[in-house]
Amino acid sequence: MSTIGVEGEDKDTKKSWNIEASEAAMKMFNPIRAIVDYMDIYPNPDKTFIRLSIGDPSVCGILNPAEKIINSVMETVEGGRNNGYKPAIGSAEARSAVAEFHSINNLKYTATDVVLTSGCSHAIDLIIHSLANPGDSILIPVPGFGIYKTCAAVYGVTCVEYRLLPERSWEIDLPYLESLIRQPKCKLLIVNNPSNPCGSVYSKRHLEEIVDIASRYRVPILSDEVYSKIVFPPNQFHPLASLSEDVPVFSAGALSKNWLCPGWRMGWFLICDRGNLLGHIRPRILAMSQRILGPNSLVESSLPRILSGVPESFFQHSISVLQRNAETCCKLLKGLPALSAIEPQGAMYCLVLLDFDILPYNDAREFTEDLIRKESVFCLPASCFLYPNAFRIALCVTNDEMAEACKRIERFMKKVVKKSKSA
């Protein structure tokens, strides 16, 4: 029997439930999660599991935040005066500290040039969303960090992929970049230096060539510099904004990698706009930060003491550990059949090329899954970074673990190639 509701409505005739995912949710795509979440990860139970897959420096236990960093946050917590909301763009004191830290002789920032964010990924998302509309395009590196595509896809922004060249230590293919940047709806060029996943560090000359192309085609640059303090000697890091005379440059950074605390979610971006080309839209960029009310208030309040108090020796220790692992990795993998490790110049990674003309696998995912099953060594297939036929090694483990992992990879490769040749 039906019942009568409000104003005679027959409840049996009410429309059925129809709850659907939004267009943004349907467009959501994270290349790393799309692959790793569906990988068959079954380590060999007879061998210790070695994870070379995670770009988290806190995992191994040998790369830890400096005592000054920990003490600064503890003092803030115990002070009890920073438990509330901060301004969406960050407090003036914290923004001034970021500006001072990143200012050099020919590049001076003030607090008005800085926006604080919940990690570097938030900074990247905010910049893309501030400059590009649905149907517009942005230029991203391949191999490259998957979050660029993740952030863009949600907003209906097309990612146009430009090539990095392994034979040139992953420099940008500049003629190819120039052929792509001509597109009328190209709103932003993303450059990642030092690079995840490549471990490359660009020379001053190469960065100048990138800026020149952006200048000629009037396209602003987002420079992802979250690994700026992790550069292996004799390479040097050059802030891209310091080389621009007219191109607006958004430089993104965070505590996560350089200061070894990615879980604290404290990031920022700085705006360099020497030609005042962003004057009319800068207030709207700042307004975008109001969608998420800033980063963690406790870490933000500690930021001035962290940026001014951590000694250079702290960064040098991280570099020493990571560079030693990079050298161990490349030395032990050198000369192996069907495999070529490109020597890193910085960051926390080494990208290793695979020759599937020799290997009995269809792709890098199959290769890495079998490596896990046979040798209990977990590396990320480079398809996570939109690049086929390679895998990424994270360098943030102990040197003994790195050596053991590479010896297992050597043993694995010799068996696999031998089996492939006899098939």
Short mmCIF file of C-alpha atoms in Angstrom, two decimals:
data_model
loop_
_atom_site.label_atom_id
_atom_site.label_comp_id
_atom_site.label_asym_id
_atom_site.label_seq_id
_atom_site.Cartn_x
_atom_site.Cartn_y
_atom_site.Cartn_z
CA MET A 1 0.00 0.00 0.00
CA SER A 2 1.36 3.40 -0.92
CA THR A 3 1.44 6.25 1.54
CA ILE A 4 0.75 9.89 0.93
CA GLY A 5 3.48 12.41 1.81
CA VAL A 6 3.55 16.18 1.83
CA GLU A 7 0.83 17.86 -0.26
CA GLY A 8 -0.48 14.54 -1.53
CA GLU A 9 2.79 13.24 -2.96
CA ASP A 10 2.74 9.49 -3.51
CA LYS A 11 5.93 8.24 -1.85
CA ASP A 12 6.08 5.23 -4.16
CA THR A 13 6.53 7.57 -7.13
CA LYS A 14 9.51 9.51 -5.74
CA LYS A 15 12.58 9.47 -8.00
CA SER A 16 15.26 6.89 -7.29
CA TRP A 17 18.65 7.72 -5.81
CA ASN A 18 21.13 8.92 -8.44
CA ILE A 19 24.44 9.85 -6.81
CA GLU A 20 27.33 10.12 -9.26
CA ALA A 21 30.96 11.15 -9.10
CA SER A 22 31.70 14.69 -10.23
CA GLU A 23 33.47 15.39 -13.51
CA ALA A 24 36.57 16.40 -11.53
CA ALA A 25 36.55 13.11 -9.63
CA MET A 26 36.18 11.16 -12.87
CA LYS A 27 39.16 13.00 -14.35
CA MET A 28 41.35 12.33 -11.31
CA PHE A 29 44.44 10.35 -12.31
CA ASN A 30 47.65 9.73 -10.40
CA PRO A 31 50.17 7.83 -12.58
CA ILE A 32 52.06 6.39 -9.61
CA ARG A 33 48.97 5.17 -7.78
CA ALA A 34 47.40 3.86 -11.01
CA ILE A 35 50.37 1.52 -11.43
CA VAL A 36 51.66 0.74 -7.95
CA ASP A 37 48.21 0.00 -6.50
CA TYR A 38 47.75 -2.76 -9.07
CA MET A 39 51.23 -4.24 -9.10
CA ASP A 40 51.76 -7.82 -7.91
CA ILE A 41 54.11 -7.20 -4.99
CA TYR A 42 55.09 -10.59 -3.58
CA PRO A 43 58.64 -10.50 -2.20
CA ASN A 44 60.81 -13.60 -1.99
CA PRO A 45 60.24 -14.81 1.62
CA ASP A 46 63.84 -16.07 1.81
CA LYS A 47 65.34 -12.61 1.23
CA THR A 48 65.11 -9.35 3.13
CA PHE A 49 62.78 -6.92 1.37
CA ILE A 50 64.67 -3.86 0.11
CA ARG A 51 62.51 -0.91 -0.90
CA LEU A 52 64.10 1.30 -3.53
CA SER A 53 60.70 2.62 -4.54
CA ILE A 54 59.89 5.36 -2.04
CA GLY A 55 61.16 8.92 -2.33
CA ASP A 56 60.73 9.45 1.40
CA PRO A 57 64.06 10.27 3.09
CA SER A 58 62.64 9.51 6.54
CA VAL A 59 62.11 5.80 5.81
CA CYS A 60 65.66 4.47 6.05
CA GLY A 61 66.56 6.04 9.40
CA ILE A 62 69.89 7.52 8.29
CA LEU A 63 68.48 10.77 6.89
CA ASN A 64 66.70 12.62 9.69
CA PRO A 65 65.69 16.25 10.31
CA ALA A 66 68.33 18.34 12.04
CA GLU A 67 68.08 18.81 15.79
CA LYS A 68 67.39 22.50 15.18
CA ILE A 69 64.31 21.59 13.13
CA ILE A 70 62.90 19.29 15.78
CA ASN A 71 63.62 21.74 18.62
CA SER A 72 62.03 24.63 16.72
CA VAL A 73 58.75 22.77 16.33
CA MET A 74 58.84 21.51 19.92
CA GLU A 75 59.26 25.07 21.19
CA THR A 76 56.29 26.16 19.08
CA VAL A 77 54.11 23.34 20.39
CA GLU A 78 55.07 23.95 24.01
CA GLY A 79 54.55 27.71 23.63
CA GLY A 80 50.85 27.09 23.02
CA ARG A 81 50.34 30.28 21.02
CA ASN A 82 50.07 28.89 17.48
CA ASN A 83 47.18 26.46 17.59
CA GLY A 84 44.77 28.60 15.60
CA TYR A 85 44.31 29.61 11.99
CA LYS A 86 46.97 31.55 10.14
CA PRO A 87 46.36 33.81 7.12
CA ALA A 88 45.61 31.70 4.03
CA ILE A 89 48.79 32.85 2.30
CA GLY A 90 50.85 32.41 5.48
CA SER A 91 51.96 34.78 8.20
CA ALA A 92 54.10 37.79 7.28
CA GLU A 93 56.93 36.52 9.49
CA ALA A 94 57.06 33.10 7.88
CA ARG A 95 56.76 34.50 4.35
CA SER A 96 59.57 36.96 5.08
CA ALA A 97 61.76 34.06 6.22
CA VAL A 98 61.13 32.21 2.95
CA ALA A 99 61.81 35.35 0.94
CA GLU A 100 65.10 35.98 2.75
CA PHE A 101 66.22 32.35 2.39
CA HIS A 102 65.72 32.38 -1.38
CA SER A 103 67.09 35.87 -2.07
CA ILE A 104 70.51 36.06 -3.73
CA ASN A 105 72.56 38.89 -5.23
CA ASN A 106 70.54 39.36 -8.41
CA LEU A 107 67.25 38.02 -7.11
CA LYS A 108 65.54 39.70 -4.18
CA TYR A 109 62.19 38.62 -2.74
CA THR A 110 59.91 40.17 -0.13
CA ALA A 111 57.07 38.63 1.86
CA THR A 112 54.59 39.88 -0.75
CA ASP A 113 56.20 37.53 -3.30
CA VAL A 114 55.60 34.42 -1.18
CA VAL A 115 52.60 32.14 -0.67
CA LEU A 116 52.80 29.31 1.87
CA THR A 117 51.14 26.02 0.98
CA SER A 118 50.43 22.57 2.34
CA GLY A 119 53.48 20.97 0.75
CA CYS A 120 55.03 21.51 -2.67
CA SER A 121 52.26 19.56 -4.43
CA HIS A 122 49.72 22.09 -3.15
CA ALA A 123 51.87 24.90 -4.54
CA ILE A 124 51.96 23.21 -7.95
CA ASP A 125 48.20 22.62 -7.91
CA LEU A 126 47.51 26.22 -6.92
CA ILE A 127 49.67 27.70 -9.69
CA ILE A 128 48.22 25.46 -12.42
CA HIS A 129 44.68 26.26 -11.30
CA SER A 130 45.44 29.98 -11.17
CA LEU A 131 46.74 30.21 -14.74
CA ALA A 132 45.00 27.56 -16.85
CA ASN A 133 41.34 27.07 -17.80
CA PRO A 134 39.65 23.89 -19.04
CA GLY A 135 40.83 23.34 -22.60
CA ASP A 136 44.14 25.14 -22.06
CA SER A 137 47.43 23.25 -22.02
CA ILE A 138 50.60 23.16 -19.95
CA LEU A 139 54.00 21.71 -20.83
CA ILE A 140 55.38 18.97 -18.56
CA PRO A 141 58.64 16.98 -18.66
CA VAL A 142 58.79 13.28 -19.53
CA PRO A 143 60.10 11.48 -17.57
CA GLY A 144 58.51 13.64 -14.93
CA PHE A 145 56.75 13.77 -11.59
CA GLY A 146 53.20 12.45 -12.03
CA ILE A 147 51.58 15.09 -9.81
CA TYR A 148 51.77 17.63 -12.65
CA LYS A 149 49.36 15.55 -14.70
CA THR A 150 47.24 14.76 -11.67
CA CYS A 151 46.73 18.45 -10.85
CA ALA A 152 46.02 19.45 -14.43
CA ALA A 153 43.60 16.66 -15.33
CA VAL A 154 41.17 17.50 -12.53
CA TYR A 155 40.71 20.97 -14.01
CA GLY A 156 40.34 19.80 -17.61
CA VAL A 157 43.79 21.15 -18.51
CA THR A 158 45.72 19.22 -21.16
CA CYS A 159 49.29 18.13 -20.41
CA VAL A 160 51.59 18.32 -23.41
CA GLU A 161 54.70 16.25 -22.79
CA TYR A 162 58.16 17.44 -23.80
CA ARG A 163 61.13 15.06 -23.95
CA LEU A 164 64.17 14.78 -21.73
CA LEU A 165 67.28 13.25 -23.30
CA PRO A 166 69.02 10.40 -21.40
CA GLU A 167 72.11 10.66 -23.61
CA ARG A 168 72.52 14.26 -22.39
CA SER A 169 71.98 13.55 -18.69
CA TRP A 170 68.26 14.24 -19.10
CA GLU A 171 68.53 17.76 -20.51
CA ILE A 172 65.43 19.07 -22.28
CA ASP A 173 65.10 18.44 -26.00
CA LEU A 174 64.98 22.17 -26.75
CA PRO A 175 63.94 22.06 -30.45
CA TYR A 176 61.10 19.75 -29.53
CA LEU A 177 60.09 21.99 -26.63
CA GLU A 178 60.01 24.96 -28.97
CA SER A 179 57.76 23.09 -31.40
CA LEU A 180 55.26 22.48 -28.61
CA ILE A 181 55.29 25.84 -26.85
CA ARG A 182 53.97 27.57 -29.98
CA GLN A 183 50.44 26.34 -29.23
CA PRO A 184 48.10 29.31 -28.65
CA LYS A 185 46.50 27.78 -25.56
CA CYS A 186 49.80 26.96 -23.83
CA LYS A 187 49.58 28.71 -20.45
CA LEU A 188 52.53 27.35 -18.47
CA LEU A 189 55.89 25.59 -18.83
CA ILE A 190 56.85 23.33 -15.91
CA VAL A 191 60.56 22.72 -15.32
CA ASN A 192 61.80 20.35 -12.59
CA ASN A 193 65.36 21.01 -11.47
CA PRO A 194 66.86 19.01 -9.77
CA SER A 195 64.69 16.29 -11.25
CA ASN A 196 62.49 13.55 -9.92
CA PRO A 197 62.82 10.86 -11.29
CA CYS A 198 65.94 11.59 -13.33
CA GLY A 199 68.33 13.02 -10.74
CA SER A 200 69.50 15.62 -13.27
CA VAL A 201 70.77 19.11 -12.39
CA TYR A 202 70.73 21.64 -15.22
CA SER A 203 73.65 23.88 -16.07
CA LYS A 204 73.27 27.64 -16.06
CA ARG A 205 73.55 27.70 -19.86
CA HIS A 206 70.79 25.12 -20.33
CA LEU A 207 68.47 27.01 -18.00
CA GLU A 208 69.17 30.23 -19.91
CA GLU A 209 68.18 28.46 -23.14
CA ILE A 210 64.92 27.34 -21.53
CA VAL A 211 64.15 30.86 -20.33
CA ASP A 212 64.92 32.23 -23.80
CA ILE A 213 62.33 29.95 -25.40
CA ALA A 214 59.71 30.88 -22.79
CA SER A 215 60.48 34.56 -23.35
CA ARG A 216 60.11 34.39 -27.13
CA TYR A 217 56.74 32.65 -26.86
CA ARG A 218 55.52 34.64 -23.85
CA VAL A 219 54.86 31.65 -21.57
CA PRO A 220 55.41 31.83 -17.79
CA ILE A 221 57.41 29.12 -16.01
CA LEU A 222 56.71 27.03 -12.94
CA SER A 223 60.10 25.90 -11.63
CA ASP A 224 59.77 22.93 -9.27
CA GLU A 225 62.90 23.30 -7.12
CA VAL A 226 61.97 21.12 -4.15
CA TYR A 227 65.39 19.37 -4.31
CA SER A 228 67.41 22.59 -4.64
CA LYS A 229 69.79 21.80 -1.74
CA ILE A 230 70.52 18.23 -2.90
CA VAL A 231 73.12 18.70 -5.62
CA PHE A 232 76.12 16.42 -6.04
CA PRO A 233 79.50 18.13 -6.50
CA PRO A 234 80.80 19.42 -8.85
CA ASN A 235 77.32 20.27 -10.18
CA GLN A 236 75.73 23.55 -9.09
CA PHE A 237 72.13 24.62 -8.63
CA HIS A 238 70.97 27.85 -10.27
CA PRO A 239 67.53 29.25 -9.35
CA LEU A 240 65.73 29.58 -12.66
CA ALA A 241 64.15 32.89 -11.63
CA SER A 242 67.62 34.43 -11.26
CA LEU A 243 68.16 33.99 -15.01
CA SER A 244 64.95 35.62 -16.20
CA GLU A 245 64.70 39.25 -17.23
CA ASP A 246 61.07 39.24 -18.35
CA VAL A 247 59.53 35.75 -17.99
CA PRO A 248 57.35 35.46 -14.87
CA VAL A 249 58.68 32.54 -12.81
CA PHE A 250 56.89 30.71 -10.03
CA SER A 251 59.46 28.83 -7.92
CA ALA A 252 58.03 26.01 -5.80
CA GLY A 253 59.76 24.58 -2.75
CA ALA A 254 59.13 22.86 0.58
CA LEU A 255 60.67 21.49 3.75
CA SER A 256 59.95 17.96 2.54
CA LYS A 257 63.13 16.89 0.71
CA ASN A 258 65.86 19.39 1.55
CA TRP A 259 64.98 19.41 5.27
CA LEU A 260 63.96 15.70 5.32
CA CYS A 261 60.43 15.98 6.72
CA PRO A 262 57.91 15.34 3.89
CA GLY A 263 55.10 14.43 6.29
CA TRP A 264 55.03 17.91 7.80
CA ARG A 265 53.38 19.34 4.66
CA MET A 266 55.06 22.71 4.63
CA GLY A 267 55.58 24.20 1.18
CA TRP A 268 55.62 27.51 -0.65
CA PHE A 269 56.05 29.28 -3.94
CA LEU A 270 57.72 32.55 -4.79
CA ILE A 271 56.72 34.90 -7.59
CA CYS A 272 59.43 36.58 -9.66
CA ASP A 273 57.87 39.11 -12.03
CA ARG A 274 60.47 41.70 -13.01
CA GLY A 275 58.30 43.02 -15.85
CA ASN A 276 55.21 43.39 -13.64
CA LEU A 277 53.30 41.22 -16.10
CA LEU A 278 51.26 39.60 -13.32
CA GLY A 279 50.12 42.80 -11.64
CA HIS A 280 46.49 42.45 -12.72
CA ILE A 281 46.19 38.77 -11.75
CA ARG A 282 48.47 38.54 -8.73
CA PRO A 283 45.58 39.30 -6.32
CA ARG A 284 43.59 36.44 -7.89
CA ILE A 285 46.55 34.07 -7.50
CA LEU A 286 46.75 34.99 -3.83
CA ALA A 287 42.98 34.57 -3.50
CA MET A 288 43.29 30.98 -4.76
CA SER A 289 45.17 30.14 -1.59
CA GLN A 290 41.94 30.69 0.33
CA ARG A 291 40.48 27.40 -0.94
CA ILE A 292 42.67 25.58 1.60
CA LEU A 293 43.52 27.64 4.65
CA GLY A 294 47.28 27.35 4.55
CA PRO A 295 49.72 24.80 5.91
CA ASN A 296 50.21 23.37 9.39
CA SER A 297 50.24 26.32 11.82
CA LEU A 298 52.83 24.75 14.15
CA VAL A 299 55.36 24.11 11.39
CA GLU A 300 54.64 27.46 9.77
CA SER A 301 55.34 29.27 13.03
CA SER A 302 58.64 27.38 13.34
CA LEU A 303 59.70 28.20 9.79
CA PRO A 304 61.76 31.35 10.50
CA ARG A 305 63.93 29.48 13.03
CA ILE A 306 64.26 26.45 10.75
CA LEU A 307 65.32 28.43 7.67
CA SER A 308 67.80 30.58 9.58
CA GLY A 309 69.12 28.01 12.04
CA VAL A 310 69.93 24.84 10.11
CA PRO A 311 73.67 24.73 9.33
CA GLU A 312 75.06 24.02 5.87
CA SER A 313 76.69 20.88 7.28
CA PHE A 314 73.23 19.34 7.58
CA PHE A 315 72.66 19.57 3.83
CA GLN A 316 76.19 18.38 3.12
CA HIS A 317 75.54 15.22 5.14
CA SER A 318 72.44 14.43 3.06
CA ILE A 319 74.38 15.04 -0.14
CA SER A 320 77.22 12.79 1.05
CA VAL A 321 74.86 9.89 1.85
CA LEU A 322 72.89 10.18 -1.39
CA GLN A 323 75.89 10.72 -3.66
CA ARG A 324 77.68 7.72 -2.18
CA ASN A 325 74.62 5.59 -2.88
CA ALA A 326 74.42 6.96 -6.42
CA GLU A 327 78.06 6.08 -7.03
CA THR A 328 77.59 2.59 -5.56
CA CYS A 329 74.51 2.03 -7.70
CA CYS A 330 76.10 3.13 -10.97
CA LYS A 331 79.34 1.25 -10.29
CA LEU A 332 77.62 -2.07 -9.54
CA LEU A 333 75.13 -1.81 -12.40
CA LYS A 334 77.64 -0.65 -14.97
CA GLY A 335 78.14 -3.03 -17.86
CA LEU A 336 75.18 -5.26 -17.09
CA PRO A 337 73.37 -6.56 -20.18
CA ALA A 338 70.08 -4.89 -21.18
CA LEU A 339 70.49 -2.20 -18.53
CA SER A 340 71.91 1.33 -18.45
CA ALA A 341 71.99 3.52 -15.33
CA ILE A 342 72.18 7.27 -16.05
CA GLU A 343 74.48 8.81 -13.42
CA PRO A 344 72.52 11.19 -11.15
CA GLN A 345 73.70 14.75 -10.51
CA GLY A 346 71.42 15.42 -7.54
CA ALA A 347 68.01 14.80 -5.92
CA MET A 348 67.36 11.29 -4.54
CA TYR A 349 67.01 9.08 -7.60
CA CYS A 350 68.69 7.17 -10.39
CA LEU A 351 66.79 6.26 -13.55
CA VAL A 352 67.83 3.00 -15.20
CA LEU A 353 67.05 2.24 -18.85
CA LEU A 354 65.96 -1.25 -19.96
CA ASP A 355 66.44 -2.93 -23.35
CA PHE A 356 63.35 -5.00 -24.12
CA ASP A 357 64.87 -6.27 -27.35
CA ILE A 358 66.88 -8.51 -25.02
CA LEU A 359 64.66 -8.88 -21.97
CA PRO A 360 61.75 -11.39 -21.91
CA TYR A 361 59.19 -8.89 -20.59
CA ASN A 362 56.56 -6.72 -22.22
CA ASP A 363 57.25 -3.66 -20.10
CA ALA A 364 58.99 -2.24 -17.02
CA ARG A 365 56.11 -3.17 -14.74
CA GLU A 366 56.51 -6.87 -15.57
CA PHE A 367 60.26 -6.54 -15.07
CA THR A 368 59.96 -4.88 -11.63
CA GLU A 369 57.32 -7.36 -10.48
CA ASP A 370 59.59 -10.29 -11.34
CA LEU A 371 62.52 -8.56 -9.63
CA ILE A 372 60.41 -8.36 -6.47
CA ARG A 373 59.39 -12.02 -6.70
CA LYS A 374 62.90 -13.31 -7.32
CA GLU A 375 65.15 -10.92 -5.37
CA SER A 376 62.86 -8.95 -3.00
CA VAL A 377 64.03 -5.64 -4.44
CA PHE A 378 61.27 -3.11 -5.14
CA CYS A 379 61.96 -0.42 -7.76
CA LEU A 380 59.33 1.74 -9.45
CA PRO A 381 58.62 1.18 -13.14
CA ALA A 382 59.17 4.47 -14.94
CA SER A 383 55.69 4.25 -16.41
CA CYS A 384 54.82 5.92 -13.08
CA PHE A 385 56.63 8.92 -14.57
CA LEU A 386 55.02 8.59 -18.02
CA TYR A 387 58.18 6.97 -19.42
CA PRO A 388 58.43 3.40 -20.76
CA ASN A 389 61.36 1.01 -20.67
CA ALA A 390 63.04 2.14 -17.45
CA PHE A 391 62.81 1.93 -13.68
CA ARG A 392 63.62 4.33 -10.85
CA ILE A 393 65.88 3.61 -7.91
CA ALA A 394 65.41 5.75 -4.78
CA LEU A 395 68.79 6.45 -3.17
CA CYS A 396 67.56 7.11 0.38
CA VAL A 397 68.59 3.79 1.96
CA THR A 398 71.76 2.71 3.75
CA ASN A 399 74.81 2.14 1.58
CA ASP A 400 74.87 -1.53 2.61
CA GLU A 401 71.26 -1.89 1.43
CA MET A 402 72.08 -0.14 -1.84
CA ALA A 403 75.06 -2.43 -2.47
CA GLU A 404 73.05 -5.55 -1.62
CA ALA A 405 70.15 -4.48 -3.81
CA CYS A 406 72.41 -3.81 -6.78
CA LYS A 407 74.16 -7.17 -6.37
CA ARG A 408 70.76 -8.83 -6.44
CA ILE A 409 69.81 -6.86 -9.56
CA GLU A 410 73.09 -7.99 -11.17
CA ARG A 411 72.36 -11.64 -10.35
CA PHE A 412 68.80 -11.26 -11.58
CA MET A 413 69.84 -9.64 -14.87
CA LYS A 414 72.39 -12.30 -15.69
CA LYS A 415 69.85 -15.08 -15.12
CA VAL A 416 67.11 -13.33 -17.06
CA VAL A 417 69.29 -12.46 -20.05
CA LYS A 418 70.78 -15.96 -20.16
CA LYS A 419 67.30 -17.49 -20.08
CA SER A 420 66.14 -15.09 -22.78
CA LYS A 421 69.01 -16.01 -25.09
CA SER A 422 68.40 -19.73 -24.67
CA ALA A 423 64.67 -19.41 -25.35
#
